[in-house]
Structure formats: structure tokens, C-alpha cells
Tab-separated table of C-alpha atoms and ligand atoms in Angstrom:
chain	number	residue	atom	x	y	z
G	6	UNK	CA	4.517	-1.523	29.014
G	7	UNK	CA	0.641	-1.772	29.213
G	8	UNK	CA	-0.878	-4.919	28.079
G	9	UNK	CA	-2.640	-5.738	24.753
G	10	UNK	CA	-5.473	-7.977	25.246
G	11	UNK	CA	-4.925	-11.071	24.115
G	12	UNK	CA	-5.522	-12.230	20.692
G	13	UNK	CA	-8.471	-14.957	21.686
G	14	UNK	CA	-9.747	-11.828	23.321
G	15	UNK	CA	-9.744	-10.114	20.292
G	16	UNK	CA	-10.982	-11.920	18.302
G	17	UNK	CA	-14.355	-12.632	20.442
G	18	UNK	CA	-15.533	-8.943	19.607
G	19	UNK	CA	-15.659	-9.851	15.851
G	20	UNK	CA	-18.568	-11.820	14.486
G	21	UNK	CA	-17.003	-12.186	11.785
G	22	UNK	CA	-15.085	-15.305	13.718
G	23	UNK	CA	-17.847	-16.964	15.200
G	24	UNK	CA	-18.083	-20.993	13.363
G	25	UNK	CA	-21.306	-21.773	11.389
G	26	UNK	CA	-22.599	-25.301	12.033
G	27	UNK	CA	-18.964	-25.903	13.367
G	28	UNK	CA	-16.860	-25.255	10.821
G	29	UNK	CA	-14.255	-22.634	11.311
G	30	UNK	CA	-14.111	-18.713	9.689
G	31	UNK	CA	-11.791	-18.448	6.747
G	32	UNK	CA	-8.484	-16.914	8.282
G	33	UNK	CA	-8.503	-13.597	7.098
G	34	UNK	CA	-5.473	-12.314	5.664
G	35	UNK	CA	-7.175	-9.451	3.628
G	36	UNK	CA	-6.898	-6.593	6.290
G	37	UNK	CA	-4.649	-4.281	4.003
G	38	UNK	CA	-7.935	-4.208	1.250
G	39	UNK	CA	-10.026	-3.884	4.588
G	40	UNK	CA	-10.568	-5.442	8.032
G	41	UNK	CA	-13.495	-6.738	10.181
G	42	UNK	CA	-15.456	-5.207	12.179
G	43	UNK	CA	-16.027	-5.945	15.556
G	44	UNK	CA	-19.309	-5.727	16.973
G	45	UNK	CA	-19.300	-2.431	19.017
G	46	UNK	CA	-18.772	-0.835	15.513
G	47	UNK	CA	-21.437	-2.623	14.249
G	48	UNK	CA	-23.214	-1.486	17.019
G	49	UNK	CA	-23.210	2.228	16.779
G	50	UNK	CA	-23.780	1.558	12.961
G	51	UNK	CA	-27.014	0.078	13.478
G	52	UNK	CA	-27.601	2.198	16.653
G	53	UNK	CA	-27.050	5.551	15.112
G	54	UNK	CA	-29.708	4.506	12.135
G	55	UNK	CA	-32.656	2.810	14.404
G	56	UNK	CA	-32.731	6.105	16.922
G	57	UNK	CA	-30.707	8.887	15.688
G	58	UNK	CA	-31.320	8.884	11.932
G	59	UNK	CA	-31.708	12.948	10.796
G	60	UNK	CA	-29.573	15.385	8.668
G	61	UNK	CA	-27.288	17.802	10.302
G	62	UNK	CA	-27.599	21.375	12.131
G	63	UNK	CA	-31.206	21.442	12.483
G	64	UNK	CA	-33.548	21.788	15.631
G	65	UNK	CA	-35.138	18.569	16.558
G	66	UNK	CA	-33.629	16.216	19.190
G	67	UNK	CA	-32.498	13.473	16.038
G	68	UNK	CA	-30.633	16.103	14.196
G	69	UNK	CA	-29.131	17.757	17.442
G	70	UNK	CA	-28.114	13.937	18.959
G	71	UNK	CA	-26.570	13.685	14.919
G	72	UNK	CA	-24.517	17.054	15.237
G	73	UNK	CA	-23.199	15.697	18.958
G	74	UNK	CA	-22.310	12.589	17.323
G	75	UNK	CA	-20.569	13.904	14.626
G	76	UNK	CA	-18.489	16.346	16.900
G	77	UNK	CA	-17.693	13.431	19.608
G	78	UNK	CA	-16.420	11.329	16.129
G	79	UNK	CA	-14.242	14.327	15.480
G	80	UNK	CA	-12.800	14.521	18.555
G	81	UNK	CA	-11.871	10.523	19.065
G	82	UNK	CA	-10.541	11.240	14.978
G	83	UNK	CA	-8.366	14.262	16.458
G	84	UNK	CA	-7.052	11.811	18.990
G	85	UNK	CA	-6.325	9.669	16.428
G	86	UNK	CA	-4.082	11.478	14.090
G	87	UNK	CA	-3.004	13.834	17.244
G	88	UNK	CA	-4.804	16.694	15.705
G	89	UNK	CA	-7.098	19.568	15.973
G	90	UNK	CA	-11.188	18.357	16.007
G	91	UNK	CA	-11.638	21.319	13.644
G	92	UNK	CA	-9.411	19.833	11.470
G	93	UNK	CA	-11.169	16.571	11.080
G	94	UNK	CA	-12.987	16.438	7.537
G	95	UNK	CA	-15.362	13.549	6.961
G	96	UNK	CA	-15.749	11.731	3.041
G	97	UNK	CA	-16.637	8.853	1.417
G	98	UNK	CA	-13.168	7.471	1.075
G	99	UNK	CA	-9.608	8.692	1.051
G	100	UNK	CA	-9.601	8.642	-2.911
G	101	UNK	CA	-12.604	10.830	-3.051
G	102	UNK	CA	-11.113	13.100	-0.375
G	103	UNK	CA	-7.782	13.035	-1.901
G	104	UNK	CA	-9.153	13.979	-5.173
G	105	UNK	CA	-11.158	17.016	-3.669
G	106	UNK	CA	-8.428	18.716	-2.469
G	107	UNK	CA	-6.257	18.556	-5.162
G	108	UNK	CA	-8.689	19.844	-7.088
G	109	UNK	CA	-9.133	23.190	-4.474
G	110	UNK	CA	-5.662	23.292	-4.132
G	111	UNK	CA	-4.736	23.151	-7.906
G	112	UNK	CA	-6.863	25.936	-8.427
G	113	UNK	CA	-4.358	28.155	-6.543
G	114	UNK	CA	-1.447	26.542	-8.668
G	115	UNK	CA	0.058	28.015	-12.337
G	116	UNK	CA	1.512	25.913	-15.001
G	117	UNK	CA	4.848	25.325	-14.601
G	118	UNK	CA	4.200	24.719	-10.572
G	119	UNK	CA	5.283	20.945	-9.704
G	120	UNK	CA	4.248	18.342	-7.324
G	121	UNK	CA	6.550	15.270	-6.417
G	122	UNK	CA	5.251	11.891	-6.499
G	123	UNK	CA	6.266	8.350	-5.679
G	124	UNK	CA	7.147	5.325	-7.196
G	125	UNK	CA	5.674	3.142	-4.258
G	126	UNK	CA	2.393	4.517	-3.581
G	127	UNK	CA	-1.178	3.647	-4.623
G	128	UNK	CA	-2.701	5.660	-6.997
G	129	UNK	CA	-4.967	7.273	-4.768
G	130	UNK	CA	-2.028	9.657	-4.271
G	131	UNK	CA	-0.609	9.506	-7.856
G	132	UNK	CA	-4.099	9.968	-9.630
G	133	UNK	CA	-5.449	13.239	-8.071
G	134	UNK	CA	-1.975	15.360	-8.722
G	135	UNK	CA	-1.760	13.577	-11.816
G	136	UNK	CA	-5.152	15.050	-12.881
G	137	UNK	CA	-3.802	18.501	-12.708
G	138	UNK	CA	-1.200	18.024	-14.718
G	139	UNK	CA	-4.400	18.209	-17.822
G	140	UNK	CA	-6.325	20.669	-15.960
G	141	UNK	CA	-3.799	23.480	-14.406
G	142	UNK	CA	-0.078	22.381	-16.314
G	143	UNK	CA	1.432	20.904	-13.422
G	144	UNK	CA	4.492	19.620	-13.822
G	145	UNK	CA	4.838	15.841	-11.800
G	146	UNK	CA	8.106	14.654	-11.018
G	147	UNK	CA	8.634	11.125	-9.470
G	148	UNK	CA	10.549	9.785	-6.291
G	149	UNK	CA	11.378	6.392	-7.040
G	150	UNK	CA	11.588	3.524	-4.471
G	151	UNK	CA	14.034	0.511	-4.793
G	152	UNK	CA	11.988	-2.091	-6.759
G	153	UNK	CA	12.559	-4.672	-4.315
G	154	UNK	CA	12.131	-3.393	-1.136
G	155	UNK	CA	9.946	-0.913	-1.315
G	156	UNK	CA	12.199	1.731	0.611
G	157	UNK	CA	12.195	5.504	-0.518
G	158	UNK	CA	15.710	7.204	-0.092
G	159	UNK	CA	15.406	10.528	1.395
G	160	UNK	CA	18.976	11.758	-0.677
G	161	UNK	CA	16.562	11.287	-3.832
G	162	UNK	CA	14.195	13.853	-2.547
G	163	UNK	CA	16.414	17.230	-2.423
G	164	UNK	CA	17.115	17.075	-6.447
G	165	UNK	CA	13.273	16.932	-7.479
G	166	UNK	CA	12.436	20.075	-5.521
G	167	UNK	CA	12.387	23.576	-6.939
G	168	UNK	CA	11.037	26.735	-5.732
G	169	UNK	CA	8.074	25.676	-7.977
G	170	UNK	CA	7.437	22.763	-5.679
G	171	UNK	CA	4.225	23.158	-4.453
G	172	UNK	CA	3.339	19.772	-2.798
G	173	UNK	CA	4.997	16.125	-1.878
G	174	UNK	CA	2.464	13.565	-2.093
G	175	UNK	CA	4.116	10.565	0.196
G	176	UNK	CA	2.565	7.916	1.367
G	177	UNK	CA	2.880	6.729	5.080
G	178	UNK	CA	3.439	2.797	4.480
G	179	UNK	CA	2.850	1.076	1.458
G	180	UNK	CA	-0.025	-1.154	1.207
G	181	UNK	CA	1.963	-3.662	-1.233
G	182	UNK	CA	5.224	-3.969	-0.202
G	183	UNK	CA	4.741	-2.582	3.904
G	184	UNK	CA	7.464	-0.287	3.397
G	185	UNK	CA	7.479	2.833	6.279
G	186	UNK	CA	8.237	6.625	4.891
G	187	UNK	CA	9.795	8.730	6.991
G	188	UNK	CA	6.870	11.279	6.957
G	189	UNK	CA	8.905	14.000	9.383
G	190	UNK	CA	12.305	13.966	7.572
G	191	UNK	CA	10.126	14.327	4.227
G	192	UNK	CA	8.014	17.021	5.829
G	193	UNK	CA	11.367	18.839	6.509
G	194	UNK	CA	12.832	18.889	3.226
G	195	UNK	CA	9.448	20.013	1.581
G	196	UNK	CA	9.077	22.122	3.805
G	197	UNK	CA	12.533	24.019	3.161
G	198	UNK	CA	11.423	24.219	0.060
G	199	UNK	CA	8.301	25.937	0.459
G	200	UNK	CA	6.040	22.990	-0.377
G	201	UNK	CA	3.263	21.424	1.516
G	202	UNK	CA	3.286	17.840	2.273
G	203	UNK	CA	0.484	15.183	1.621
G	204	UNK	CA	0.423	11.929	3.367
G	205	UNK	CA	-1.627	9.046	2.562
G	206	UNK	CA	-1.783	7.259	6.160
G	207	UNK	CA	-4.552	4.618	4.313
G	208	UNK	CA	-2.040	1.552	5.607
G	209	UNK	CA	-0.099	3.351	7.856
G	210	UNK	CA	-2.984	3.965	10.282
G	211	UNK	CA	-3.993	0.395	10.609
G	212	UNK	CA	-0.617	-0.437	12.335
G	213	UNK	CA	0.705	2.249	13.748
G	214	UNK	CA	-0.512	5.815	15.795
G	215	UNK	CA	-0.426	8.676	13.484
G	216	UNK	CA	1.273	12.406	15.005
G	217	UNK	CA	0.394	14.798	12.556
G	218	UNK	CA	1.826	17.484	14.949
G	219	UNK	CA	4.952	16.235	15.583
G	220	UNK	CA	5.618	14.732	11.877
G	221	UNK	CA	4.867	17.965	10.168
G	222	UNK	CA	2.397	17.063	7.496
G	223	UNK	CA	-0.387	19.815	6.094
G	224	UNK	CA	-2.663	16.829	5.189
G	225	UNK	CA	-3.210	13.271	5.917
G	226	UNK	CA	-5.855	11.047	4.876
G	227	UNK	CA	-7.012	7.470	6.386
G	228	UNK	CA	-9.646	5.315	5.945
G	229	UNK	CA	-11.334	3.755	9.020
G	230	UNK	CA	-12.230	0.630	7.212
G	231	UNK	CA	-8.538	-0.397	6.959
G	232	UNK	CA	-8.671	0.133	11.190
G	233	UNK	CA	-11.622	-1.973	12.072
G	234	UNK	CA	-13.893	0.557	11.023
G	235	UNK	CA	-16.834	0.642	8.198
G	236	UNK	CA	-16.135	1.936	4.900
G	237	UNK	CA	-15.554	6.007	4.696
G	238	UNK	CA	-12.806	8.636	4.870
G	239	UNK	CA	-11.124	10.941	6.751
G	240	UNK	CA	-9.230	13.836	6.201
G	241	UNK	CA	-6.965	15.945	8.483
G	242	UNK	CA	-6.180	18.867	7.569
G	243	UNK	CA	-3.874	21.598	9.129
G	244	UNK	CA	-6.446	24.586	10.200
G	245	UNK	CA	-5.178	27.531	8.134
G	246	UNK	CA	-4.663	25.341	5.061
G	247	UNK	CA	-8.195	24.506	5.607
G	248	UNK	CA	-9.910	27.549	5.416
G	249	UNK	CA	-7.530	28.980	2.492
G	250	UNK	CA	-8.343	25.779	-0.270
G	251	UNK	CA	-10.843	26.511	-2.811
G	252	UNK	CA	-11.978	23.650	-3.091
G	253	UNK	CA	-15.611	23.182	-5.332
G	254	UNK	CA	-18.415	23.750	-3.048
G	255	UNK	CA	-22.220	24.771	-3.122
G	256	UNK	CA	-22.796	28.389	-2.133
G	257	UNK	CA	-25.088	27.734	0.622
G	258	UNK	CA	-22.881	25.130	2.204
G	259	UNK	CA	-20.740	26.312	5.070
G	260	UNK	CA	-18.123	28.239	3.978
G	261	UNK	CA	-15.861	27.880	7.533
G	262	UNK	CA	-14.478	24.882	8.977
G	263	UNK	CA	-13.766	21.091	8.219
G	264	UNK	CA	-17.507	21.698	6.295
G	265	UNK	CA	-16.268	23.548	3.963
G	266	UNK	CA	-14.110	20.903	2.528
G	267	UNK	CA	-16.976	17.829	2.768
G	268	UNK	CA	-19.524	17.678	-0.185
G	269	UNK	CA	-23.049	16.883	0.402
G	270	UNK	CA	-24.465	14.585	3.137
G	271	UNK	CA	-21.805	12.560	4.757
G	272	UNK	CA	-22.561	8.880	5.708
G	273	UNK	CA	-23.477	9.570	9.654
G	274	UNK	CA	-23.344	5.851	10.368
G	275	UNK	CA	-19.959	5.289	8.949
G	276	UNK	CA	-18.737	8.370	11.279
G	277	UNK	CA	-20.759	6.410	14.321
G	278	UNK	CA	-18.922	3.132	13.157
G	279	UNK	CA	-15.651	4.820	12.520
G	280	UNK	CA	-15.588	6.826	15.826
G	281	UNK	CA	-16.585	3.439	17.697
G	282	UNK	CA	-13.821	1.922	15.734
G	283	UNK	CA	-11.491	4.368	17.559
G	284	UNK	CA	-12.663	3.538	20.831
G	285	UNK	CA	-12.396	0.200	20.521
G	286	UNK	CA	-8.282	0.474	19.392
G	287	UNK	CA	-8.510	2.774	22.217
G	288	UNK	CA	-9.477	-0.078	24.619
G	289	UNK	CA	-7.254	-3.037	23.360
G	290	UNK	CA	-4.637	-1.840	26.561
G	291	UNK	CA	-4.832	-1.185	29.960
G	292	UNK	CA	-2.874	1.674	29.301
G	293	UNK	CA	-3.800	5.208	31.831
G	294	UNK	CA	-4.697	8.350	29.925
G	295	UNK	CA	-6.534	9.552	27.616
G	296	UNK	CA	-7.807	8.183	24.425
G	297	UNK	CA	-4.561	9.594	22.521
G	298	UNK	CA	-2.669	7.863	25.097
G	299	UNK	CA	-4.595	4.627	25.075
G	300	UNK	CA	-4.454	4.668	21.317
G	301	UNK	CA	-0.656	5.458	21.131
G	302	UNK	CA	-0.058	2.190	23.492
G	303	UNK	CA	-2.421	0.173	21.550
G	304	UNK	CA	-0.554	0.837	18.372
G	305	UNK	CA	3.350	0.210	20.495
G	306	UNK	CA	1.461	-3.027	21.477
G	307	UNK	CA	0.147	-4.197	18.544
G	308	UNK	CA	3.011	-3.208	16.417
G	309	UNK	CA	5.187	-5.916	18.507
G	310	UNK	CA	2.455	-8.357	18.089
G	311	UNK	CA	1.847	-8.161	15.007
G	312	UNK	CA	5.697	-7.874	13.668
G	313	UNK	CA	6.665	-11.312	16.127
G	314	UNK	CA	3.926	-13.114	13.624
G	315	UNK	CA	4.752	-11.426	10.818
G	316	UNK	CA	8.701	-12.504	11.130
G	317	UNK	CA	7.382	-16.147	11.366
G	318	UNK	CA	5.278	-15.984	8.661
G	319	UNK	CA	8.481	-14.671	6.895
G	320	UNK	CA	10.626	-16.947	7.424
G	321	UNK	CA	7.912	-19.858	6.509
G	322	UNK	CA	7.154	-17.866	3.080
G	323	UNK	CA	11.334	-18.227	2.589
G	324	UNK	CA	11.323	-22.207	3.053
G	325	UNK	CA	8.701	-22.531	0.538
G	326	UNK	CA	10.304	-23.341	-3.074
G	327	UNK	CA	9.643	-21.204	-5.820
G	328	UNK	CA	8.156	-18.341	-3.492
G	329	UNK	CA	9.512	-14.676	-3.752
G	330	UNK	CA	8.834	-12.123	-1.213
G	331	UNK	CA	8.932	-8.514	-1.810
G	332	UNK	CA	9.806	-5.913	0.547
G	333	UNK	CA	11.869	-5.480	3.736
G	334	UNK	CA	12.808	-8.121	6.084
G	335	UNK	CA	10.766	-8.072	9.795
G	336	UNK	CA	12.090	-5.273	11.447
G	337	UNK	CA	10.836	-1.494	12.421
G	338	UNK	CA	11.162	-0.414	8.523
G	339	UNK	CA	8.113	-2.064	7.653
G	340	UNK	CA	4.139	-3.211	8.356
G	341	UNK	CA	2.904	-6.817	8.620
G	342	UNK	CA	1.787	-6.836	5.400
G	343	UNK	CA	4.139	-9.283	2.486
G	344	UNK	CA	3.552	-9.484	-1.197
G	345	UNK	CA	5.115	-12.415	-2.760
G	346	UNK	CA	5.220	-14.751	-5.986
G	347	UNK	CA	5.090	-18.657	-6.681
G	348	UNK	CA	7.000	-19.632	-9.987
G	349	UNK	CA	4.561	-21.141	-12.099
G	350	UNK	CA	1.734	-20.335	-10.436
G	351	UNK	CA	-0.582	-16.587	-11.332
G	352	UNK	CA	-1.209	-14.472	-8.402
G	353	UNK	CA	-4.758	-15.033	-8.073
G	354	UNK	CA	-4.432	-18.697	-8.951
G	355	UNK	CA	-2.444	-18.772	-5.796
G	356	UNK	CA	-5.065	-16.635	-4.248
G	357	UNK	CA	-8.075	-19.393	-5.522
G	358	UNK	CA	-6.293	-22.202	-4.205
G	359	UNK	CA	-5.734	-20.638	-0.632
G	360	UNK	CA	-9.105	-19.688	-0.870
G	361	UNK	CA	-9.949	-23.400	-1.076
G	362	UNK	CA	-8.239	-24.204	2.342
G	363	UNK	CA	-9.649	-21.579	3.923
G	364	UNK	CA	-7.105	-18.715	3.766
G	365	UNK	CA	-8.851	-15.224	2.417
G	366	UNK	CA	-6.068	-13.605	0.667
G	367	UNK	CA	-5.640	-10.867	-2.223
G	368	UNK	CA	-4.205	-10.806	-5.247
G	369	UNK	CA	-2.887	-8.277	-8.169
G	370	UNK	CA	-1.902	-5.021	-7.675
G	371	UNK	CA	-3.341	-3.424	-5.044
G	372	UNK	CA	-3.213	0.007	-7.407
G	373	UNK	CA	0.161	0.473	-6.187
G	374	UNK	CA	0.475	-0.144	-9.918
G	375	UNK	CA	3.746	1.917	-10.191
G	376	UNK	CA	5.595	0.233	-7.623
G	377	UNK	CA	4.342	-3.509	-9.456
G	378	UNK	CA	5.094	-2.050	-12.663
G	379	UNK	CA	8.406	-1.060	-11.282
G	380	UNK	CA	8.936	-4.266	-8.932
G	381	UNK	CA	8.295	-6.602	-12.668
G	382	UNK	CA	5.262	-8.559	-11.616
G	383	UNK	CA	2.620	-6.583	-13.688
G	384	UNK	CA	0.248	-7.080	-14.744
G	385	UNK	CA	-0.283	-10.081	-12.840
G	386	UNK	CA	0.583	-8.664	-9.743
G	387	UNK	CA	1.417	-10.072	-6.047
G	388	UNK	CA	-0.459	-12.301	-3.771
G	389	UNK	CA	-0.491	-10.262	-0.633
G	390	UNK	CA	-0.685	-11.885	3.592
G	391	UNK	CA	-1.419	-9.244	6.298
G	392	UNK	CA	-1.392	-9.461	10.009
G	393	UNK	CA	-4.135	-7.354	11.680
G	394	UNK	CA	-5.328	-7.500	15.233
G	395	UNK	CA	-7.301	-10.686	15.217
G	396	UNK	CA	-4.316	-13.296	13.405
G	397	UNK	CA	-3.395	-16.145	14.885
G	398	UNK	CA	-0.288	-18.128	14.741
G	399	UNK	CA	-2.294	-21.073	13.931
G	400	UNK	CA	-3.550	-18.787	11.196
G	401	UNK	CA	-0.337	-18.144	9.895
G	402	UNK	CA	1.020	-21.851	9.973
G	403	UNK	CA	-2.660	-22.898	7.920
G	404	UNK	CA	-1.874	-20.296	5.700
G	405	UNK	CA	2.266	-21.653	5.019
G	406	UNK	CA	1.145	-25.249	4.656
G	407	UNK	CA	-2.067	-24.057	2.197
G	408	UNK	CA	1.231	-22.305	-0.068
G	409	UNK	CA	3.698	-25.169	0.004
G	410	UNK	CA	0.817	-27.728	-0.595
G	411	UNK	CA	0.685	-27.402	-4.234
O	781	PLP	C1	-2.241	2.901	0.807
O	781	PLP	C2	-3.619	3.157	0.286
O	781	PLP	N1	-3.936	4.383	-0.126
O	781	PLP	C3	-5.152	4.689	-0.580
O	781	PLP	C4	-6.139	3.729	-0.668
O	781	PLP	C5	-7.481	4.120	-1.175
O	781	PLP	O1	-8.327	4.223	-0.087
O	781	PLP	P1	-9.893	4.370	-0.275
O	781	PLP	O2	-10.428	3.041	-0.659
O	781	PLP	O3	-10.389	4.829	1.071
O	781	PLP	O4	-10.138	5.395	-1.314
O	781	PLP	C6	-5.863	2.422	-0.272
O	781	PLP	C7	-6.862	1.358	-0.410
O	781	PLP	O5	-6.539	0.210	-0.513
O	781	PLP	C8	-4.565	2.138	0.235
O	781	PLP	O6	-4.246	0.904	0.665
């Protein structure tokens, strides 16, 4: 197995953990709402607006260096997902692109037409096939997760499809609970069934490498700020479904490839950043290849990691009285990423008081607000602890004792 740089390592890229006037960073436990950033993302950010800054496809050395850019970020995004680079559509954030292209893709559906939904994912992938349930008379039927563990049961899937099934909306891993789908058995059975499938990969991508060839999906969304990347979107989406979605566009806007589904000026220094953020996952290993290969060993790498930390933090949040966690126990089923309650205590008065001791973690519901609706803690919510790249184990003991010292 190639080796993962080590966490100290790691953690030097990121400014983010450099002391001020020697007192140490907050331990960041936020990375499911959004990580750091190390500074070769930064980098290209700033880089891309001090000498490159132009609009697209015009003939000037600024606007040709932005249209290389922009086709070298599509590329590391293809290696990413394990895609096409024509299939690589740029946004502002997955909810925006989500929403776009149920909108072009609802315009092609009659009432009566239905599209499955589940109990476990955030709304970004509820909302946007909800919405055309108003505007086209879709019908939305919903795949419900066990409450406590987050875990969708693929025999529940087969009874909500029809040969009006036009779309699954799943979500790759949930961002409250950490559960994993299993994105190519549910691309099988929607697929036998005629209907496309959606995945939201928003948490998914920050822990493990994404095969949208082998899994099957027709989309997948991401966004690279949940990956050590700045804030923005991205969209695969499988080339011939691509060029047939009407999705709203302006006339004079290209018409043909991943364009056609973008609206308006993208952010080019969040495509630098999030490219660079590729490259750098792509460089955590000593692994030979290419970038998808590099990337792929990354993600086996830093799965292990961060699943040996997460188990201890586990078993810690279980010794601490009054504490419930949600979701699976450590094991391949699930992310790094726990939601839990204290009896007595709210959610974000837990999340205050950490805050105190140093410990940046979130609290409420994380707009999986079906699956805390479902799960009994809303409105109030979870507090929620995720690994990412740059957690320590010190990190994780400061931020046991911080919960049991109440
Ligand atoms: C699982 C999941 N899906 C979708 C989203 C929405 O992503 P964005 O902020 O890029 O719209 C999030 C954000 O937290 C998420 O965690």
C-alpha cells in the first residue's frame, strides 16, 4: 500500500494551523459544513486573480491562459469522479447545480411521472425534485432510512418504482449520520426500471474516490469546499444526458457541452482553487500513476486513517454519560463523521461550550432535516465531530475531555 503523508505533514500545508502569539488553532471538527484550505489552493486562488484575471473564450493571452485553466480544472475534476472532462459542469454550489437540472430535466417530465427520494439526505437533493412536484405534477415518493443508523435498505427500493419512475435522487454518504449508499446496486435497480439516477457525492467525496463509470450514476454533484477546496460546485454529468436537458439558458450562450448547463460567469478562482485542491489529494501518497490513481490511493489511505480515529473517538463519545450517538458503528458502512446528543444539554449549547475549549464543532440539523425529523432530535438537532485529513488524536482526546467536562 502507498503511504499517506503523515498527519504533522498535513497539517503544515494549512495556515489555517499555524499558532498566533503561541496559542494553539481551535481543533477543527467542522469539515462536513466545510474544510480548510491548504495553502497551494490558496495559492492558485490568489494566483489566478493577480495575473490571469479575464472572462472566457476570447483572444487576448488573460482570457486564453483562463480557458486553459478552466480545461486543465476539468480534466483533474474528470479524474476525480473517474469521468469524461466534457462532462465536468462548473456552479456556484451543488444546491444551485442541483436545482438547475431538475429544473431542465422536469421540463421533459408529465404529471403523473415520479421521482424517489430519501429519508436520509440533505435537502439539497429533496428540495429541487420537490419543486417540481408544484411546477410539472410530479409525483415524490420517499425511501426511508432506519432512524438510528442512518442505513438505506436496498429491498425498500424495488416497491417505490414504476414505469413512471423517472429519477432516484440518492445521496452518496450522509453528512449527519455518515451513513454510505450503495450508489451501484441503486443505479441497477433504477436503472431496470428505466429511471436515471442522481447522486449527491457533497460528503461522500471528502472521504472517499468517486467512480461514476463503474457505479452507474447519470449525475453526481460535489462540492470542492467539503475536499479542501474553496467554495463552488461541480457537476458531472453523463455526456448524452448532457446535451439532451433543457435546462434554462440564454440564447447566445453555448448551446453544446458542459456550457450549456452553467449559467453566467463561473467563479474562475474557485475552479483554480478547486482544481489545486485536487492536486493536492492527488499528492498526499507516494502512490505511481496518474492523478486518478494517486487520488484513488489517497482516498484507500485516508479512509483507514481517518476511520482508526474515528473508532476512538467512538468509543470515547460511548463512555461519556448522558451522550447518544447516531449512526453506524466504525466500520466500512460509514464516514468519520458522528452526530450525537447530551441529555440535558441543547445541541448548540454543547456546541458553545466546546467552542470555549477550543473545539470548532456544528450543531442542528445540517438540512438533513428529514432524517433529524425522522431520527427525533428536531428541531434542536445534533452536535456533529468529523475527521478530515488534518485531525489529530490529540485533537480527538481535547475534544472527549471538552464533552465529559460539564
Ligand atoms: C450531503 C450534502 N449535500 C448537499 C450539500 C449542499 O452543498 P452546497 O453547499 O454546495 O450547496 C451539503 C452541504 O452541507 C451536504 O453536506
Amino acid at each position: 500500500m502507498s503511504m499517506l503523508r503523515p498527519v504533522e505533514a498535513i497539517r503544515a500545508d494549512f495556515p489555517a494551523f499555524e499558532s498566533t502569539a503561541g496559542e494553539a488553532p481551535p481543533a477543527r471538527f467542522d469539515g462536513p459544513g466545510g474544510t480548510q484550505v491548504p495553502r497551494l489552493v490558496i495559492d492558485a486562488v490568489a494566483d489566478y486573480l493577480a495575473r490571469h484575471n479575464a472572462n472566457a473564450h476570447w483572444h487576448f493571452p488573460a482570457s486564453e491562459r483562463t480557458d486553459a485553466l478552466v480545461a486543465a480544472a476539468r480534466e483533474a475534476f474528470a479524474a476525480f469522479v473517474g469521468g469524461g472532462p466534457d462532462e465536468i459542469v462548473f456552479g456556484p454550489n451543488m444546491t444551485s447545480l442541483a436545482m438547475h437540472v431538475a429544473r431542465g430535466l422536469g421540463r421533459q417530465w408529465v404529471a403523473g411521472d415520479e421521482v424517489v427520494v430519501t429519508g436520509l439526505d440533505h435537502h439539497a437533493n429533496v428540495a429541487p425534485w420537490e419543486a417540481l412536484v408544484v411546477e410539472r405534477g410530479v409525483v415524490l415518493r420517499w425511501w426511508e432510512a432506519d432512524p438510528e443508523t442512518g442505513a438505506l435498505d436496498l429491498e425498500d427500493l424495488p416497491p417505490l418504482l414504476s414505469g413512471r419512475t423517472r429519477l432516484v435522487a440518492l445521496g452518496g454518504a450522509s453528512n449527519a449520520l455518515g451513513t454510505l449508499s450503495d450508489i451501484a446496486a441503486t443505479a441497477r435497480v433504477a436503472h431496470a426500471h428505466g429511471a436515471l439516477l442522481f447522486v449527491d457525492a457533497v460528503h461522500l467525496a471528502a472521504h472517499r474516490s468517486l467512480d461514476v463509470t463503474a457505479s452507474g450514476a447519470d449525475l453526481l454533484a460535489c462540492s470542492p469546499y467539503k475536499f479542501y477546496g474553496p467554495h463552488a460546485g461541480v457537476l458531472w454529468c453523463r455526456r448524452e444526458l448532457l446535451e439532451a436537458i433543457e435546462a434554462p439558458r440564454l440564447r447566445p450562450a453555448p448551446s453544446t457541452g458542459p456550457e450549456r448547463l452553467q449559467t453566467g460567469t463561473p467563479s474562475f478562482e474557485a475552479i483554480a482553487g478547486g482544481a489545486a485542491a485536487v492536486h493536492w489529494l492527488a499528492s498526499l501518497t507516494d502512490a505511481p500513476g496518474g492523478m486518478r490513481d494517486r487520488l484513488v490511493a489517497t482516498f484507500t489511505a485516508l479512509a483507514a486513517r481517518e476511520m482508526a480515529l474515528f473508532a476512538h473517538l467512538w468509543d470515547g463519545l460511548g463512555q461519556i454519560d448522558g451522550l447518544r450517538r447516531f449512526g453506524l458503528p466504525p466500520g466500512p458502512g460509514r464516514t468519520a463523521t458522528v452526530s450525537c446528543t447530551l441529555a440535558g444539554e441543547a445541541p448548540l449549547a454543547t456546541a458553545a461550550r466546546l467552542a470555549r475549549h477550543g473545539i470548532s464543532a456544528s450543531h442542528g440539523n445540517f438540512y438533513a432535516l428529514t432524517a433529524a425529523e425522522r431520527a427525533g432530535v428536531h428541531p434542536d438537532g445534533w452536535l456533529r465531530l468529523g475527521i478530515s485529513a488534518y485531525t489529530t488524536h490529540d485533537e480527538v482526546d481535547r475534544a472527549l475531555a471538552a464533552l465529559a467536562a460539564r
